[in-house]
PDB file of C-alpha atoms and ligand atoms in Angstrom:
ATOM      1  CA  UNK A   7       0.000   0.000   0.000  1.00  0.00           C
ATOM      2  CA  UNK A   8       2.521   2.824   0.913  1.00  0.00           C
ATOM      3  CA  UNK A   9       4.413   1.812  -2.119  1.00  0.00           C
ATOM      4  CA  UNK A  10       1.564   2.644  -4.355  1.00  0.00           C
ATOM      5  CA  UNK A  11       0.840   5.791  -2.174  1.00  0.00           C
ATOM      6  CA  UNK A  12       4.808   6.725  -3.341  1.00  0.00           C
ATOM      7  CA  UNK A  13       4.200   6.441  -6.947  1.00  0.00           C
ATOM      8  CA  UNK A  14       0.897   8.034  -6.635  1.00  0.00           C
ATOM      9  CA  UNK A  15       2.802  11.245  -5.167  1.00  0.00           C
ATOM     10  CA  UNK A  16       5.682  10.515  -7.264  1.00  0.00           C
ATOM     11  CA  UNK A  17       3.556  10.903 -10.059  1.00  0.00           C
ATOM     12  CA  UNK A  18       1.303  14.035  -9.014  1.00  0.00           C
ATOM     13  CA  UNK A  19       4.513  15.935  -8.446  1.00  0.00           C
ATOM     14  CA  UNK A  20       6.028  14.890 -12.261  1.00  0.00           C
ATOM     15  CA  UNK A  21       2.275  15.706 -12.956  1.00  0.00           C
ATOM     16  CA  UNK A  22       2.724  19.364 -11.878  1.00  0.00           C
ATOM     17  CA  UNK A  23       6.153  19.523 -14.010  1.00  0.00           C
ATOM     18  CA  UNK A  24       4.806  18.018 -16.899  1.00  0.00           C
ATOM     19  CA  UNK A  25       2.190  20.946 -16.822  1.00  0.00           C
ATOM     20  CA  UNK A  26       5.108  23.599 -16.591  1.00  0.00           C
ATOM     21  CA  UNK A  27       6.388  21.245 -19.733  1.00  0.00           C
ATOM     22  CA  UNK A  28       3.419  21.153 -21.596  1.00  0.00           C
ATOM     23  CA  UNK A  29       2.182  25.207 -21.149  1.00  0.00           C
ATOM     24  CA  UNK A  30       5.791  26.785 -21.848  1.00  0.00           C
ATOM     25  CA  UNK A  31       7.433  24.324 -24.438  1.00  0.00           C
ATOM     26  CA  UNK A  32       5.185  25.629 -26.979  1.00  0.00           C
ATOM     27  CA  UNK A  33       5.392  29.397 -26.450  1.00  0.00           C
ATOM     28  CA  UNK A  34       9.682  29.192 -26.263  1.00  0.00           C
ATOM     29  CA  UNK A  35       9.849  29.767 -22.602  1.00  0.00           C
ATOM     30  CA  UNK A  36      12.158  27.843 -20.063  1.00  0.00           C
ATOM     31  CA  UNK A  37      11.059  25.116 -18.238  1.00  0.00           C
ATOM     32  CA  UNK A  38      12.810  26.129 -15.068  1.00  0.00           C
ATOM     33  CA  UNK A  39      12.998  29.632 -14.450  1.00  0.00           C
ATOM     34  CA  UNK A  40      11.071  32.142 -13.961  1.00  0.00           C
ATOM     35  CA  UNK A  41       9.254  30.182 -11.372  1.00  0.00           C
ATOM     36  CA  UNK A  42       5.753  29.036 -10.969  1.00  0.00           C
ATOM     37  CA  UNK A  43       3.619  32.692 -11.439  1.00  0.00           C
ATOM     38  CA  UNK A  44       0.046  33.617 -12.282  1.00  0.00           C
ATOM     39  CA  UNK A  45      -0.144  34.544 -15.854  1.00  0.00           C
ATOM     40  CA  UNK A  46      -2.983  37.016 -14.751  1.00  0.00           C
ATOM     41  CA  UNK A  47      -1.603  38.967 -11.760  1.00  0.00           C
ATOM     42  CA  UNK A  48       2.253  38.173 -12.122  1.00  0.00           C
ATOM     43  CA  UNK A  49       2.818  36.857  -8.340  1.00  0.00           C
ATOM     44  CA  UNK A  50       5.172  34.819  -7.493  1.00  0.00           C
ATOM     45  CA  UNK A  51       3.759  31.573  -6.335  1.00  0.00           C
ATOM     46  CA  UNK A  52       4.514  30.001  -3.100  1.00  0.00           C
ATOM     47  CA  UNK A  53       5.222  26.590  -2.025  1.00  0.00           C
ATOM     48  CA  UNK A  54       2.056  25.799  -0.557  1.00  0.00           C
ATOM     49  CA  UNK A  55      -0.151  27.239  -3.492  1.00  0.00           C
ATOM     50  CA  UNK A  56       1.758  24.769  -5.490  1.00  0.00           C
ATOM     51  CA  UNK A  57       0.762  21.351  -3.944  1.00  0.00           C
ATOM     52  CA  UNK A  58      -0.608  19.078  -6.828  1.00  0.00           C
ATOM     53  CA  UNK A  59      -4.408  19.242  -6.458  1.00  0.00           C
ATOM     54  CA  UNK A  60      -4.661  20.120  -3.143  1.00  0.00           C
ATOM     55  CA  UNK A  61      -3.881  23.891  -3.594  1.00  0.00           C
ATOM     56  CA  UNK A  62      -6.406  23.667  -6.509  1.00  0.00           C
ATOM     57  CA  UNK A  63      -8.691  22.386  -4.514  1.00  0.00           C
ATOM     58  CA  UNK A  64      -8.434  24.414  -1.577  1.00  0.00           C
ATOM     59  CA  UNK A  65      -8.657  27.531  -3.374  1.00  0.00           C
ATOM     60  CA  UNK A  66     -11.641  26.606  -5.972  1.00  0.00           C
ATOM     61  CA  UNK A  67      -9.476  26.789  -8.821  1.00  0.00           C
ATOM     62  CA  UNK A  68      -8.717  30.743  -8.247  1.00  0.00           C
ATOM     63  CA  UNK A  69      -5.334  32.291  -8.021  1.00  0.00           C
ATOM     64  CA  UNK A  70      -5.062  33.384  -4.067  1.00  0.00           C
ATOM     65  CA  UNK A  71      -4.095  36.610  -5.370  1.00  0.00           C
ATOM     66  CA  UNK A  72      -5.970  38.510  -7.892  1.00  0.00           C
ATOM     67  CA  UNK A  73      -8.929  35.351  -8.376  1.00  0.00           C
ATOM     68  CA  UNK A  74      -8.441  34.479 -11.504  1.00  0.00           C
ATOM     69  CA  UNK A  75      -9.361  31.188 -12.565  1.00  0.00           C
ATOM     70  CA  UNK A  76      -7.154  28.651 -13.418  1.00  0.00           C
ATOM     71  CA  UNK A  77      -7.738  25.776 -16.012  1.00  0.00           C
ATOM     72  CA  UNK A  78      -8.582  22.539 -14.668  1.00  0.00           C
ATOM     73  CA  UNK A  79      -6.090  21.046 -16.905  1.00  0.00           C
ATOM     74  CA  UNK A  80      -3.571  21.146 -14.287  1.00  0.00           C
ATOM     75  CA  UNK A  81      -5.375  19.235 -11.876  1.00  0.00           C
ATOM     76  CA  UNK A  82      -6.008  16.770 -14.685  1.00  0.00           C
ATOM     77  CA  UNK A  83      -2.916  16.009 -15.985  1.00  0.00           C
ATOM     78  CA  UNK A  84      -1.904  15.666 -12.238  1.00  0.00           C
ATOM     79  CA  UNK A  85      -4.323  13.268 -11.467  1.00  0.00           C
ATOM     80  CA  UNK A  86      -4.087  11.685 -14.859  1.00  0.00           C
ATOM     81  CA  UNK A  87       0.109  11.268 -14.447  1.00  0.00           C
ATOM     82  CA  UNK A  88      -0.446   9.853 -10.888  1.00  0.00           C
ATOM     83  CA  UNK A  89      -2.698   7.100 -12.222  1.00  0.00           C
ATOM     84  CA  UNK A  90      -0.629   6.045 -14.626  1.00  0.00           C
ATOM     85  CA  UNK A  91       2.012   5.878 -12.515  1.00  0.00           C
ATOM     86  CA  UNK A  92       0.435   3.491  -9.917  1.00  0.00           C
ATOM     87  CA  UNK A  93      -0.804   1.471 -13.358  1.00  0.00           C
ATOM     88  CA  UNK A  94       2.674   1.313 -14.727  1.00  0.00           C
ATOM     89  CA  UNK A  95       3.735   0.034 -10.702  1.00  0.00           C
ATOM     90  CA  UNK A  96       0.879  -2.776 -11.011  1.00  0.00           C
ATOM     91  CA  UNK A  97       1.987  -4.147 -14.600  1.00  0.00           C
ATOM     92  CA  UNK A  98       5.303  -3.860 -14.183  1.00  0.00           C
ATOM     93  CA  UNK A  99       6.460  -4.073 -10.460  1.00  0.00           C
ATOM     94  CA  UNK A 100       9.749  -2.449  -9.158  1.00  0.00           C
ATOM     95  CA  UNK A 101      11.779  -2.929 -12.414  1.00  0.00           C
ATOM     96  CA  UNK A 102      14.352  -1.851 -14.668  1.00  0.00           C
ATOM     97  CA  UNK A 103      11.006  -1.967 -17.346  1.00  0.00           C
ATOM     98  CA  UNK A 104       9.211   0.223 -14.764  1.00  0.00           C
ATOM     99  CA  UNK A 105      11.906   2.759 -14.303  1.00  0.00           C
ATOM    100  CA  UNK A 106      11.813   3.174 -18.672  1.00  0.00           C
ATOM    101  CA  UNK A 107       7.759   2.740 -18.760  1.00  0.00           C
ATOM    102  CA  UNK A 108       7.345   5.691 -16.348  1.00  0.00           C
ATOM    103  CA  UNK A 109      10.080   8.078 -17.916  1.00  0.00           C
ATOM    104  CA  UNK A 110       8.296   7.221 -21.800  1.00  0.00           C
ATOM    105  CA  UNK A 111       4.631   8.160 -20.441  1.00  0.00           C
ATOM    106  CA  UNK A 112       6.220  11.579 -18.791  1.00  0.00           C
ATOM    107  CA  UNK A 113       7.031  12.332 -22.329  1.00  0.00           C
ATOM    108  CA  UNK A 114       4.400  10.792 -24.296  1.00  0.00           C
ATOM    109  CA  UNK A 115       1.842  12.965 -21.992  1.00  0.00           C
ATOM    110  CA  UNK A 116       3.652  16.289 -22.971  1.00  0.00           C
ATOM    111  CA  UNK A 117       3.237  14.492 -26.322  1.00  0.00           C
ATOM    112  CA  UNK A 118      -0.256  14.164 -26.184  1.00  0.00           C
ATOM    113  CA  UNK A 119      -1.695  17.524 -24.665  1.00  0.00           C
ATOM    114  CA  UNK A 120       1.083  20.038 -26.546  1.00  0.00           C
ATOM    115  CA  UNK A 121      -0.298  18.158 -29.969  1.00  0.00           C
ATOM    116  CA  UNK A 122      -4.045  18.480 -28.578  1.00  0.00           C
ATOM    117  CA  UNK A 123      -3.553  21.834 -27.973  1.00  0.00           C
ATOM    118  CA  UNK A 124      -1.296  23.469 -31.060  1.00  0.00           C
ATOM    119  CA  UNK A 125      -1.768  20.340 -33.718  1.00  0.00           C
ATOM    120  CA  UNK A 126       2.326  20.054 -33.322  1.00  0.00           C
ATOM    121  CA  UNK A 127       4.904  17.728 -31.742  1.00  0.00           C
ATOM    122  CA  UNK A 128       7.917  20.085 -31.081  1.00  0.00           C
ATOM    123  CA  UNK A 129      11.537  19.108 -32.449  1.00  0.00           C
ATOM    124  CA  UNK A 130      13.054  19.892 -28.986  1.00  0.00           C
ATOM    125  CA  UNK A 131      11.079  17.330 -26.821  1.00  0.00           C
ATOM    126  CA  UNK A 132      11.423  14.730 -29.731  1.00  0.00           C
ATOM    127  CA  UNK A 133      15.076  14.925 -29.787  1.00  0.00           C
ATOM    128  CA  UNK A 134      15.126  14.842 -25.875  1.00  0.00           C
ATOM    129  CA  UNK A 135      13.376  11.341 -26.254  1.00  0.00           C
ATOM    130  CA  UNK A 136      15.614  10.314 -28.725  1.00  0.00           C
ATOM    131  CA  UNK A 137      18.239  10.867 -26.710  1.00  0.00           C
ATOM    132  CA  UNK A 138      16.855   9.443 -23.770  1.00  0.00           C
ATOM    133  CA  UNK A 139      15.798   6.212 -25.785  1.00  0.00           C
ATOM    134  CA  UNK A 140      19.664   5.710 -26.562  1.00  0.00           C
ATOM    135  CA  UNK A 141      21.011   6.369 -23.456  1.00  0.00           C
ATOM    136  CA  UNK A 142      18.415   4.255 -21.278  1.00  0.00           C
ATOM    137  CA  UNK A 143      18.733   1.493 -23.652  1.00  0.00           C
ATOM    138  CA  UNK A 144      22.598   1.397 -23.617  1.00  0.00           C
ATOM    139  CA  UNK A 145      22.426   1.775 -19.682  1.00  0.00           C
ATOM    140  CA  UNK A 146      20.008  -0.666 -18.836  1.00  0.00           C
ATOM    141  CA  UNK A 147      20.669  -3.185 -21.935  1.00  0.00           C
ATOM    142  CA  UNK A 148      17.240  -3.398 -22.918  1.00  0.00           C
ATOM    143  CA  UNK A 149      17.950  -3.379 -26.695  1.00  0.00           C
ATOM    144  CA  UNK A 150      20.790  -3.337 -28.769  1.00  0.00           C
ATOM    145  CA  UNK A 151      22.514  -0.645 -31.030  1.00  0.00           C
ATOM    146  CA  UNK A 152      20.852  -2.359 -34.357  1.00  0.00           C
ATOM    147  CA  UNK A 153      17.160  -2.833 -33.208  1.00  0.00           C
ATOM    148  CA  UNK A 154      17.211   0.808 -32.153  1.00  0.00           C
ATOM    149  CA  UNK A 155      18.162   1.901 -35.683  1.00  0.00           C
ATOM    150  CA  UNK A 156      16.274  -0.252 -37.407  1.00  0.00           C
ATOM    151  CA  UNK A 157      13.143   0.492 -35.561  1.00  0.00           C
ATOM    152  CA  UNK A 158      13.599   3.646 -35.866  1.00  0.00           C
ATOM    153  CA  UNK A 159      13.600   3.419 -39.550  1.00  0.00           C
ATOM    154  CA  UNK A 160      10.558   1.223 -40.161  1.00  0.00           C
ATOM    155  CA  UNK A 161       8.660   3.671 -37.730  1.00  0.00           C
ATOM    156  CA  UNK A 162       9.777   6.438 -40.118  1.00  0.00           C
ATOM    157  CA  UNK A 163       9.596   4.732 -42.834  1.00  0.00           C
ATOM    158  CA  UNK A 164       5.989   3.456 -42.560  1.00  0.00           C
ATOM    159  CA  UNK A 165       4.427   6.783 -41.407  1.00  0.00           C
ATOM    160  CA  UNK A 166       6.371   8.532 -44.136  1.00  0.00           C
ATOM    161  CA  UNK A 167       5.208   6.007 -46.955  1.00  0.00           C
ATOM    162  CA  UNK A 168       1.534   6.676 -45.831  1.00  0.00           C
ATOM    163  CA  UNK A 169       2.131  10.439 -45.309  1.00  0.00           C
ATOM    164  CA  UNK A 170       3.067  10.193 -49.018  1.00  0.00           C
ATOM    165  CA  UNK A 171      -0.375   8.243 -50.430  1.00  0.00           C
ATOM    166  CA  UNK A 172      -2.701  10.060 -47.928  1.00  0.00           C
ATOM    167  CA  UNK A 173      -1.179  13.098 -49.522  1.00  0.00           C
ATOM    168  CA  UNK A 174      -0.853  15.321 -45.726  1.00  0.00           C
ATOM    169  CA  UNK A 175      -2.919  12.905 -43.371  1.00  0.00           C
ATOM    170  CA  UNK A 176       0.275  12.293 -41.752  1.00  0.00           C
ATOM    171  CA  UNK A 177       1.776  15.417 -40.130  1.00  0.00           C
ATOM    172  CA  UNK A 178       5.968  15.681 -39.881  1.00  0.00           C
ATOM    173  CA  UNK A 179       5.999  15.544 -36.273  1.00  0.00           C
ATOM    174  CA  UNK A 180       4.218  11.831 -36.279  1.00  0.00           C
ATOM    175  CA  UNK A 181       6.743  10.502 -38.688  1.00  0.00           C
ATOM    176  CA  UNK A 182       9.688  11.866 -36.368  1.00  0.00           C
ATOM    177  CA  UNK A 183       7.721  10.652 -33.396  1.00  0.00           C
ATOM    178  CA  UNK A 184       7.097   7.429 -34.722  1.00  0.00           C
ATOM    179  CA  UNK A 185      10.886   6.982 -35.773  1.00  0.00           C
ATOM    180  CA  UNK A 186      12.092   8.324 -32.128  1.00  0.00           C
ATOM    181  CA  UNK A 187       9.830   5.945 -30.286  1.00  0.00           C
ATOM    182  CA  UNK A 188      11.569   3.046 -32.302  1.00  0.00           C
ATOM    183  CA  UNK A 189      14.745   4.046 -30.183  1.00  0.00           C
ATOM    184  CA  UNK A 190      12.361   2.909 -26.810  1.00  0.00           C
ATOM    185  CA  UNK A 191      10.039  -0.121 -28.187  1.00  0.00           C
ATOM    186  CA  UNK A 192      12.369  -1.991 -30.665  1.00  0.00           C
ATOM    187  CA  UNK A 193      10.904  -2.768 -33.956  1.00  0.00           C
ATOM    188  CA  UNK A 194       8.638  -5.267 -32.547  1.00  0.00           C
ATOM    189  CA  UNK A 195       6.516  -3.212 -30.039  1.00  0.00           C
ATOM    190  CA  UNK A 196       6.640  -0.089 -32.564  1.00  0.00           C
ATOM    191  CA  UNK A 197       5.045  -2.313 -35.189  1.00  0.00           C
ATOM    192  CA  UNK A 198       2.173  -2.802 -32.802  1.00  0.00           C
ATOM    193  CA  UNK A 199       2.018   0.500 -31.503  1.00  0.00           C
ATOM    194  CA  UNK A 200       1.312   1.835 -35.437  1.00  0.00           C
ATOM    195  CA  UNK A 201      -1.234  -0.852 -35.425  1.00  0.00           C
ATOM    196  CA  UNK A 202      -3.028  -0.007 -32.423  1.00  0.00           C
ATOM    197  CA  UNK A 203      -2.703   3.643 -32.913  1.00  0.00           C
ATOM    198  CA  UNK A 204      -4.306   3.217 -36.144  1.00  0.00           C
ATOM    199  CA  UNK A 205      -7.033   1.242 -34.764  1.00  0.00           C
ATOM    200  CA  UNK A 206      -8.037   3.066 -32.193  1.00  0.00           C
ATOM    201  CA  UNK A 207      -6.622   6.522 -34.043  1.00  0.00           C
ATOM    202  CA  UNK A 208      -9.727   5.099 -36.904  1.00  0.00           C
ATOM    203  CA  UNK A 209     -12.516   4.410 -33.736  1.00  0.00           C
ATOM    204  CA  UNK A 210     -11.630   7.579 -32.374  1.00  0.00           C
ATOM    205  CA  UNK A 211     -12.227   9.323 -35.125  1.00  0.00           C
ATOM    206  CA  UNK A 212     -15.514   7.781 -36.099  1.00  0.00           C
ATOM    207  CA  UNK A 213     -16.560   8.630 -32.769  1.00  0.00           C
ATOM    208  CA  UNK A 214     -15.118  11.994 -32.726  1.00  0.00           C
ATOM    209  CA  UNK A 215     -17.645  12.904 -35.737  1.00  0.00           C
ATOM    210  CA  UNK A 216     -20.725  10.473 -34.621  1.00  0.00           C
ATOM    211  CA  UNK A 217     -20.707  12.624 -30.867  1.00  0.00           C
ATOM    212  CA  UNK A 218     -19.915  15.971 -33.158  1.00  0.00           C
ATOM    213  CA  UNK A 219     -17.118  16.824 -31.306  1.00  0.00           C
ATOM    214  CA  UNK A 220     -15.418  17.135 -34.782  1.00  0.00           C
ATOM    215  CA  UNK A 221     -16.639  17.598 -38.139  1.00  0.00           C
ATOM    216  CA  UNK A 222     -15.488  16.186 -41.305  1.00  0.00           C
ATOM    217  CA  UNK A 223     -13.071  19.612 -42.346  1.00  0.00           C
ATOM    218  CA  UNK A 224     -11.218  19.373 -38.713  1.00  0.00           C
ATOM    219  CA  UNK A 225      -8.084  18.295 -38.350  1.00  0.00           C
ATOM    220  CA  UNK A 226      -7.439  15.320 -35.483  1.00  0.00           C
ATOM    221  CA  UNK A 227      -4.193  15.365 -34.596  1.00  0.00           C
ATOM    222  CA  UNK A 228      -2.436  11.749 -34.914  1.00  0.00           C
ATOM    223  CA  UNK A 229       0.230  12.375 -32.173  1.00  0.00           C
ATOM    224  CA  UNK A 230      -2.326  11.457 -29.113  1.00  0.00           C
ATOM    225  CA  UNK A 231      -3.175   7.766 -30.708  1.00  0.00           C
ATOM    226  CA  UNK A 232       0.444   7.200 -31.331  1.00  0.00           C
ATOM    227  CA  UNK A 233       1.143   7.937 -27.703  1.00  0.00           C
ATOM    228  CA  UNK A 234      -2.066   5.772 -26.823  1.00  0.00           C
ATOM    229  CA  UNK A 235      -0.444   2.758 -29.210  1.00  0.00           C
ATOM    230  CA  UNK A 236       3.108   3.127 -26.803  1.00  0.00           C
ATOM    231  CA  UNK A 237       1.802   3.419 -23.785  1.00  0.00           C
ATOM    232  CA  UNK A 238      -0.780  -0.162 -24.261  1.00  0.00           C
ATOM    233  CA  UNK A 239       2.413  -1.573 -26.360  1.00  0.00           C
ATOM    234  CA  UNK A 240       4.857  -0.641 -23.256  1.00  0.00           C
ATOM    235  CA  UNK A 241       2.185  -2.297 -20.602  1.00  0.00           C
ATOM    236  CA  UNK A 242       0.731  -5.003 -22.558  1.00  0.00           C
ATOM    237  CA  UNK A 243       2.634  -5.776 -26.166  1.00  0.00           C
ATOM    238  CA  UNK A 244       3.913  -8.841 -24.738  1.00  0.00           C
ATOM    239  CA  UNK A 245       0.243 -10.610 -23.736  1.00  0.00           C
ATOM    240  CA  UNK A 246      -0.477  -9.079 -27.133  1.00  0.00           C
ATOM    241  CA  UNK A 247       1.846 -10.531 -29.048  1.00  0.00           C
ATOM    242  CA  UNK A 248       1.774 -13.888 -27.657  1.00  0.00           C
ATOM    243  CA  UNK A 249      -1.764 -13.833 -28.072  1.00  0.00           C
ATOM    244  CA  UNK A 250      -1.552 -13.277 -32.054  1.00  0.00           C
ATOM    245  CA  UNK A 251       1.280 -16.002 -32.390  1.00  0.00           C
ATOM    246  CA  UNK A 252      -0.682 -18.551 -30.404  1.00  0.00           C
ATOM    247  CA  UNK A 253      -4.046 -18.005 -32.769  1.00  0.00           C
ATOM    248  CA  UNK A 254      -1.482 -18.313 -36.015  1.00  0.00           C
TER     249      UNK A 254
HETATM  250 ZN1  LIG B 303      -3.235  36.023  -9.938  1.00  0.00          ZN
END
């Protein structure tokens, strides 16, 4: 129990930098300084208005300063990093795999909401998880030199080739995505990441339009089911895959 209590903090407070990550990154602005402020009124805020949820909580959503509200992304993507965390604990248990799992969701939720938001997955957090990828994989010797490159490739490779004959319905940023999570999955798990992604990437969509949420002219940014597609590979692709062989 208090271990899942740990990575349920653990993850609330990643949660609340991931938020910094995921506001900033987009508009060019460090992630570490100027400290945590309200965009409205300026102030400085202090350590206790910046307890994950809790300060949210305790003042409705308002800054304590000047009242303005505050989105209740924050809390969400606090709340939504902490659960995956205590997921990642119960599939995985204290591992090496673990340790990788929950440093590949950090990223693939700044993924996820920066894409949701702007319809772009920045060059700068890419190459940071390429470079991660590499050095995690080397330190921990979960895949060798080749199977990085060569997933990498296909991954590329694929998305490119069907950014090509869809003529634009694959952005840039997916193809570069898809190639740098090669680097963490190997060619195997990326192969069924595109393949969920594009599965649920296809219900999504259809839903998307049935609930009107979207219409036929807007665009749905790929980068989210991609992220989906790595996370389920990361957690699951081995059930998965065994499952498919056995039913060959
Ligand atoms: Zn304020």
């Amino acid at each position: 129990m208090y271990i899942e209590l740990f990575f349920f903090t653990l993850g609330l407070i990643i949660g609340s930098f991931l938020n910094v990550c995921i506001y900033r990154l987009p508009q060019n602005q460090s992630i570490l300084t100027p400290s945590s402020h309200c965009m409205t009124c300026n102030t400085h805020l202090k350590p206790w208005d910046l307890i994950p949820v809790l300060s949210y909580h305790l003042s409705r959503g308002r800054c304590r300063y000047c009242g303005v509200s505050f989105s209740s992304r924050y809390p969400i993507v606090e709340i939504l990093t902490a659960g995956l965390f205590v997921w990642c604990l119960y599939i995985l248990g204290i591992s090496l795999e673990l340790f990788k799992t929950l440093i590949l969701t950090s990223f693939l939720l700044v993924i996820t909401f920066i894409d949701y938001d702007h319809q772009l997955i920045l060059d700068k957090v890419l190459l940071w998880l390429f470079g991660a990828g590499v050095v995690i994989n080397l330190w921990t010797n979960s895949l060798d030199i080749w199977d990085m490159i060569i997933a990498s490739f296909l991954g590329g490779g694929l998305l490119l080739f069907i950014a090509v004959i869809s003529r634009g319905g694959m952005g840039g940023g997916d193809i570069k995505f898809a190639a740098a999570l090669g680097i963490w999955l190997g060619w195997q798990y990326l192969l069924l990441t595109l393949l969920l992604s594009f599965i649920i990437g296809g219900v999504g969509g259809l839903l998307l339009l049935a609930f009107k949420l979207k219409n036929r002219k807007d665009f749905i940014p790929f980068g989210p089911f991609i992220a989906l597609g790595a996370l389920i590979s990361s957690l699951y692709g081995n059930e998965i895959i065994t499952w498919y062989l056995e039913r060959l």
